[in-house]
mmCIF file with all atom_site columns, C-alpha atoms in Angstrom:
data_model
loop_
_atom_site.group_PDB
_atom_site.id
_atom_site.type_symbol
_atom_site.label_atom_id
_atom_site.label_alt_id
_atom_site.label_comp_id
_atom_site.label_asym_id
_atom_site.label_entity_id
_atom_site.label_seq_id
_atom_site.pdbx_PDB_ins_code
_atom_site.Cartn_x
_atom_site.Cartn_y
_atom_site.Cartn_z
_atom_site.occupancy
_atom_site.B_iso_or_equiv
_atom_site.pdbx_formal_charge
_atom_site.auth_seq_id
_atom_site.auth_comp_id
_atom_site.auth_asym_id
_atom_site.auth_atom_id
_atom_site.pdbx_PDB_model_num
ATOM 1   C CA . MET R 1 1   ? 64.717 -44.222 197.111 1.00 46.00 ? 1   MET R CA 1
ATOM 2   C CA . ALA R 1 2   ? 63.544 -46.605 194.411 1.00 52.00 ? 2   ALA R CA 1
ATOM 3   C CA . CYS R 1 3   ? 59.985 -46.978 193.164 1.00 65.00 ? 3   CYS R CA 1
ATOM 4   C CA . PRO R 1 4   ? 58.517 -50.327 194.183 1.00 73.00 ? 4   PRO R CA 1
ATOM 5   C CA . GLY R 1 5   ? 57.735 -52.815 191.432 1.00 78.00 ? 5   GLY R CA 1
ATOM 6   C CA . PRO R 1 6   ? 58.602 -52.734 187.748 1.00 85.00 ? 6   PRO R CA 1
ATOM 7   C CA . PRO R 1 7   ? 58.695 -49.450 185.826 1.00 87.00 ? 7   PRO R CA 1
ATOM 8   C CA . PRO R 1 8   ? 55.282 -48.306 184.538 1.00 85.00 ? 8   PRO R CA 1
ATOM 9   C CA . SER R 1 9   ? 54.382 -49.127 180.951 1.00 90.00 ? 9   SER R CA 1
ATOM 10  C CA . PRO R 1 10  ? 54.383 -46.336 178.352 1.00 90.00 ? 10  PRO R CA 1
ATOM 11  C CA . GLN R 1 11  ? 50.564 -46.443 178.364 1.00 93.00 ? 11  GLN R CA 1
ATOM 12  C CA . LEU R 1 12  ? 50.433 -46.030 182.145 1.00 89.00 ? 12  LEU R CA 1
ATOM 13  C CA . LEU R 1 13  ? 52.936 -43.173 181.962 1.00 89.00 ? 13  LEU R CA 1
ATOM 14  C CA . GLU R 1 14  ? 50.656 -41.473 179.424 1.00 91.00 ? 14  GLU R CA 1
ATOM 15  C CA . GLU R 1 15  ? 47.715 -41.890 181.830 1.00 89.00 ? 15  GLU R CA 1
ATOM 16  C CA . PHE R 1 16  ? 49.797 -40.355 184.631 1.00 86.00 ? 16  PHE R CA 1
ATOM 17  C CA . SER R 1 17  ? 50.755 -37.487 182.357 1.00 90.00 ? 17  SER R CA 1
ATOM 18  C CA . GLN R 1 18  ? 47.126 -36.829 181.381 1.00 90.00 ? 18  GLN R CA 1
ATOM 19  C CA . PHE R 1 19  ? 46.073 -36.824 185.041 1.00 87.00 ? 19  PHE R CA 1
ATOM 20  C CA . PHE R 1 20  ? 48.767 -34.338 186.039 1.00 88.00 ? 20  PHE R CA 1
ATOM 21  C CA . ARG R 1 21  ? 47.879 -32.146 183.049 1.00 91.00 ? 21  ARG R CA 1
ATOM 22  C CA . ILE R 1 22  ? 44.352 -31.906 184.455 1.00 91.00 ? 22  ILE R CA 1
ATOM 23  C CA . LEU R 1 23  ? 45.811 -30.666 187.733 1.00 89.00 ? 23  LEU R CA 1
ATOM 24  C CA . SER R 1 24  ? 48.205 -28.222 186.059 1.00 90.00 ? 24  SER R CA 1
ATOM 25  C CA . GLU R 1 25  ? 45.463 -25.692 185.202 1.00 93.00 ? 25  GLU R CA 1
ATOM 26  C CA . PRO R 1 26  ? 45.062 -23.032 187.945 1.00 93.00 ? 26  PRO R CA 1
ATOM 27  C CA . ALA R 1 27  ? 41.339 -22.602 187.214 1.00 95.00 ? 27  ALA R CA 1
ATOM 28  C CA . ARG R 1 28  ? 40.708 -26.306 187.766 1.00 94.00 ? 28  ARG R CA 1
ATOM 29  C CA . LEU R 1 29  ? 42.690 -26.202 191.001 1.00 91.00 ? 29  LEU R CA 1
ATOM 30  C CA . GLN R 1 30  ? 40.663 -23.202 192.147 1.00 93.00 ? 30  GLN R CA 1
ATOM 31  C CA . LEU R 1 31  ? 37.411 -25.033 191.405 1.00 95.00 ? 31  LEU R CA 1
ATOM 32  C CA . LEU R 1 32  ? 38.651 -28.094 193.289 1.00 93.00 ? 32  LEU R CA 1
ATOM 33  C CA . CYS R 1 33  ? 39.535 -25.915 196.274 1.00 89.00 ? 33  CYS R CA 1
ATOM 34  C CA . GLN R 1 34  ? 36.068 -24.365 196.211 1.00 93.00 ? 34  GLN R CA 1
ATOM 35  C CA . LEU R 1 35  ? 34.366 -27.744 195.981 1.00 93.00 ? 35  LEU R CA 1
ATOM 36  C CA . LYS R 1 36  ? 36.577 -29.121 198.731 1.00 89.00 ? 36  LYS R CA 1
ATOM 37  C CA . GLN R 1 37  ? 34.752 -26.703 201.039 1.00 89.00 ? 37  GLN R CA 1
ATOM 38  C CA . GLY R 1 38  ? 31.440 -28.321 200.128 1.00 93.00 ? 38  GLY R CA 1
ATOM 39  C CA . PRO R 1 39  ? 29.068 -29.017 197.236 1.00 95.00 ? 39  PRO R CA 1
ATOM 40  C CA . MET R 1 40  ? 28.189 -26.038 195.025 1.00 96.00 ? 40  MET R CA 1
ATOM 41  C CA . ASP R 1 41  ? 26.171 -25.259 191.947 1.00 96.00 ? 41  ASP R CA 1
ATOM 42  C CA . VAL R 1 42  ? 27.595 -23.380 188.969 1.00 96.00 ? 42  VAL R CA 1
ATOM 43  C CA . ALA R 1 43  ? 26.040 -20.058 190.030 1.00 96.00 ? 43  ALA R CA 1
ATOM 44  C CA . SER R 1 44  ? 27.825 -20.316 193.379 1.00 97.00 ? 44  SER R CA 1
ATOM 45  C CA . LEU R 1 45  ? 31.081 -21.223 191.643 1.00 97.00 ? 45  LEU R CA 1
ATOM 46  C CA . ILE R 1 46  ? 30.711 -18.183 189.356 1.00 97.00 ? 46  ILE R CA 1
ATOM 47  C CA . GLU R 1 47  ? 30.234 -15.967 192.396 1.00 97.00 ? 47  GLU R CA 1
ATOM 48  C CA . ALA R 1 48  ? 33.155 -17.539 194.286 1.00 96.00 ? 48  ALA R CA 1
ATOM 49  C CA . THR R 1 49  ? 35.667 -17.517 191.405 1.00 96.00 ? 49  THR R CA 1
ATOM 50  C CA . GLY R 1 50  ? 34.557 -14.792 189.014 1.00 96.00 ? 50  GLY R CA 1
ATOM 51  C CA . PHE R 1 51  ? 34.884 -17.227 186.107 1.00 97.00 ? 51  PHE R CA 1
ATOM 52  C CA . SER R 1 52  ? 32.321 -17.287 183.317 1.00 97.00 ? 52  SER R CA 1
ATOM 53  C CA . GLN R 1 53  ? 29.703 -20.017 183.182 1.00 96.00 ? 53  GLN R CA 1
ATOM 54  C CA . SER R 1 54  ? 31.204 -21.491 180.012 1.00 97.00 ? 54  SER R CA 1
ATOM 55  C CA . HIS R 1 55  ? 34.719 -21.530 181.497 1.00 97.00 ? 55  HIS R CA 1
ATOM 56  C CA . ILE R 1 56  ? 33.490 -23.262 184.660 1.00 97.00 ? 56  ILE R CA 1
ATOM 57  C CA . SER R 1 57  ? 31.521 -25.799 182.636 1.00 96.00 ? 57  SER R CA 1
ATOM 58  C CA . ARG R 1 58  ? 34.586 -26.658 180.527 1.00 96.00 ? 58  ARG R CA 1
ATOM 59  C CA . GLN R 1 59  ? 36.812 -27.032 183.573 1.00 97.00 ? 59  GLN R CA 1
ATOM 60  C CA . LEU R 1 60  ? 34.252 -29.107 185.489 1.00 97.00 ? 60  LEU R CA 1
ATOM 61  C CA . GLY R 1 61  ? 33.920 -31.375 182.466 1.00 95.00 ? 61  GLY R CA 1
ATOM 62  C CA . GLN R 1 62  ? 37.671 -31.988 182.505 1.00 95.00 ? 62  GLN R CA 1
ATOM 63  C CA . LEU R 1 63  ? 37.630 -32.640 186.249 1.00 95.00 ? 63  LEU R CA 1
ATOM 64  C CA . GLN R 1 64  ? 34.648 -34.957 185.895 1.00 94.00 ? 64  GLN R CA 1
ATOM 65  C CA . ARG R 1 65  ? 36.372 -37.007 183.173 1.00 92.00 ? 65  ARG R CA 1
ATOM 66  C CA . ALA R 1 66  ? 39.329 -37.378 185.571 1.00 90.00 ? 66  ALA R CA 1
ATOM 67  C CA . THR R 1 67  ? 36.830 -38.478 188.269 1.00 90.00 ? 67  THR R CA 1
ATOM 68  C CA . LEU R 1 68  ? 37.942 -35.662 190.569 1.00 93.00 ? 68  LEU R CA 1
ATOM 69  C CA . VAL R 1 69  ? 34.414 -34.231 190.739 1.00 95.00 ? 69  VAL R CA 1
ATOM 70  C CA . ARG R 1 70  ? 30.916 -35.602 190.354 1.00 95.00 ? 70  ARG R CA 1
ATOM 71  C CA . CYS R 1 71  ? 27.525 -33.987 189.943 1.00 95.00 ? 71  CYS R CA 1
ATOM 72  C CA . GLU R 1 72  ? 23.959 -34.680 190.967 1.00 95.00 ? 72  GLU R CA 1
ATOM 73  C CA . ARG R 1 73  ? 20.679 -33.072 189.977 1.00 92.00 ? 73  ARG R CA 1
ATOM 74  C CA . ASP R 1 74  ? 18.680 -31.113 192.536 1.00 88.00 ? 74  ASP R CA 1
ATOM 75  C CA . GLY R 1 75  ? 15.588 -30.077 190.632 1.00 91.00 ? 75  GLY R CA 1
ATOM 76  C CA . VAL R 1 76  ? 16.831 -27.758 187.899 1.00 91.00 ? 76  VAL R CA 1
ATOM 77  C CA . ARG R 1 77  ? 20.222 -27.226 189.548 1.00 92.00 ? 77  ARG R CA 1
ATOM 78  C CA . THR R 1 78  ? 23.317 -29.354 189.119 1.00 94.00 ? 78  THR R CA 1
ATOM 79  C CA . ILE R 1 79  ? 25.290 -29.689 192.332 1.00 97.00 ? 79  ILE R CA 1
ATOM 80  C CA . TRP R 1 80  ? 28.993 -30.414 192.032 1.00 97.00 ? 80  TRP R CA 1
ATOM 81  C CA . HIS R 1 81  ? 31.050 -32.343 194.603 1.00 95.00 ? 81  HIS R CA 1
ATOM 82  C CA . ALA R 1 82  ? 34.782 -32.919 194.873 1.00 92.00 ? 82  ALA R CA 1
ATOM 83  C CA . ASP R 1 83  ? 36.051 -36.451 195.412 1.00 82.00 ? 83  ASP R CA 1
ATOM 84  C CA . SER R 1 84  ? 36.988 -35.379 198.938 1.00 66.00 ? 84  SER R CA 1
ATOM 85  C CA . ASP R 1 85  ? 39.375 -38.183 199.863 1.00 83.00 ? 85  ASP R CA 1
ATOM 86  C CA . LEU R 1 86  ? 41.405 -37.997 196.687 1.00 83.00 ? 86  LEU R CA 1
ATOM 87  C CA . VAL R 1 87  ? 41.475 -34.181 196.615 1.00 79.00 ? 87  VAL R CA 1
ATOM 88  C CA . ASP R 1 88  ? 42.477 -34.072 200.295 1.00 82.00 ? 88  ASP R CA 1
ATOM 89  C CA . ASP R 1 89  ? 45.222 -36.652 199.731 1.00 87.00 ? 89  ASP R CA 1
ATOM 90  C CA . LEU R 1 90  ? 46.583 -34.775 196.717 1.00 84.00 ? 90  LEU R CA 1
ATOM 91  C CA . CYS R 1 91  ? 46.501 -31.398 198.500 1.00 81.00 ? 91  CYS R CA 1
ATOM 92  C CA . ASN R 1 92  ? 48.192 -32.860 201.580 1.00 85.00 ? 92  ASN R CA 1
ATOM 93  C CA . LEU R 1 93  ? 50.957 -34.452 199.500 1.00 88.00 ? 93  LEU R CA 1
ATOM 94  C CA . VAL R 1 94  ? 51.639 -31.210 197.625 1.00 86.00 ? 94  VAL R CA 1
ATOM 95  C CA . GLN R 1 95  ? 51.547 -29.103 200.802 1.00 88.00 ? 95  GLN R CA 1
ATOM 96  C CA . LYS R 1 96  ? 53.957 -31.504 202.511 1.00 94.00 ? 96  LYS R CA 1
ATOM 97  C CA . ARG R 1 97  ? 56.363 -31.332 199.585 1.00 92.00 ? 97  ARG R CA 1
ATOM 98  C CA . LEU R 1 98  ? 56.204 -27.534 199.389 1.00 90.00 ? 98  LEU R CA 1
ATOM 99  C CA . ARG R 1 99  ? 56.760 -27.268 203.149 1.00 94.00 ? 99  ARG R CA 1
ATOM 100 C CA . GLN R 1 100 ? 59.832 -29.523 202.886 1.00 95.00 ? 100 GLN R CA 1
ATOM 101 C CA . ARG R 1 101 ? 61.255 -27.399 200.072 1.00 93.00 ? 101 ARG R CA 1
ATOM 102 C CA . LEU R 1 102 ? 60.671 -24.145 201.965 1.00 92.00 ? 102 LEU R CA 1
ATOM 103 C CA . GLU R 1 103 ? 62.207 -25.568 205.147 1.00 93.00 ? 103 GLU R CA 1
ATOM 104 C CA . ALA R 1 104 ? 65.271 -26.691 203.176 1.00 92.00 ? 104 ALA R CA 1
ATOM 105 C CA . GLN R 1 105 ? 65.596 -23.230 201.626 1.00 92.00 ? 105 GLN R CA 1
ATOM 106 C CA . LEU R 1 106 ? 65.266 -21.630 205.065 1.00 90.00 ? 106 LEU R CA 1
ATOM 107 C CA . GLN R 1 107 ? 68.011 -23.893 206.416 1.00 90.00 ? 107 GLN R CA 1
ATOM 108 C CA . GLN R 1 108 ? 70.260 -22.876 203.510 1.00 89.00 ? 108 GLN R CA 1
ATOM 109 C CA . LEU R 1 109 ? 69.629 -19.193 204.257 1.00 88.00 ? 109 LEU R CA 1
ATOM 110 C CA . LYS R 1 110 ? 70.438 -19.691 207.944 1.00 88.00 ? 110 LYS R CA 1
ATOM 111 C CA . ALA R 1 111 ? 73.723 -21.374 207.002 1.00 85.00 ? 111 ALA R CA 1
ATOM 112 C CA . VAL R 1 112 ? 74.835 -18.334 204.998 1.00 76.00 ? 112 VAL R CA 1
#
């Protein structure tokens, strides 16, 4: 199966690489999964993940720069939201791919 259109430019490939690097950190994935359940403040994320406040802040900053999360002020609290559609699409694509791989492995085991 060929990719449609011309090959991406080196600059676009670098952008792709940076984006996937953001998603390669388990802590960031865990925060995205938490925020996928609904908006949360940092205190709630600390309680849900066990991460330190500084670690969460660093990871949320990375996710925000990648436009995977956004924040809004609620008085003195900052409430974080996941970009639901994009996060759902990404999770669904990865789950589909993992399911296909596991099914293929299962078929290979049955053939033995």
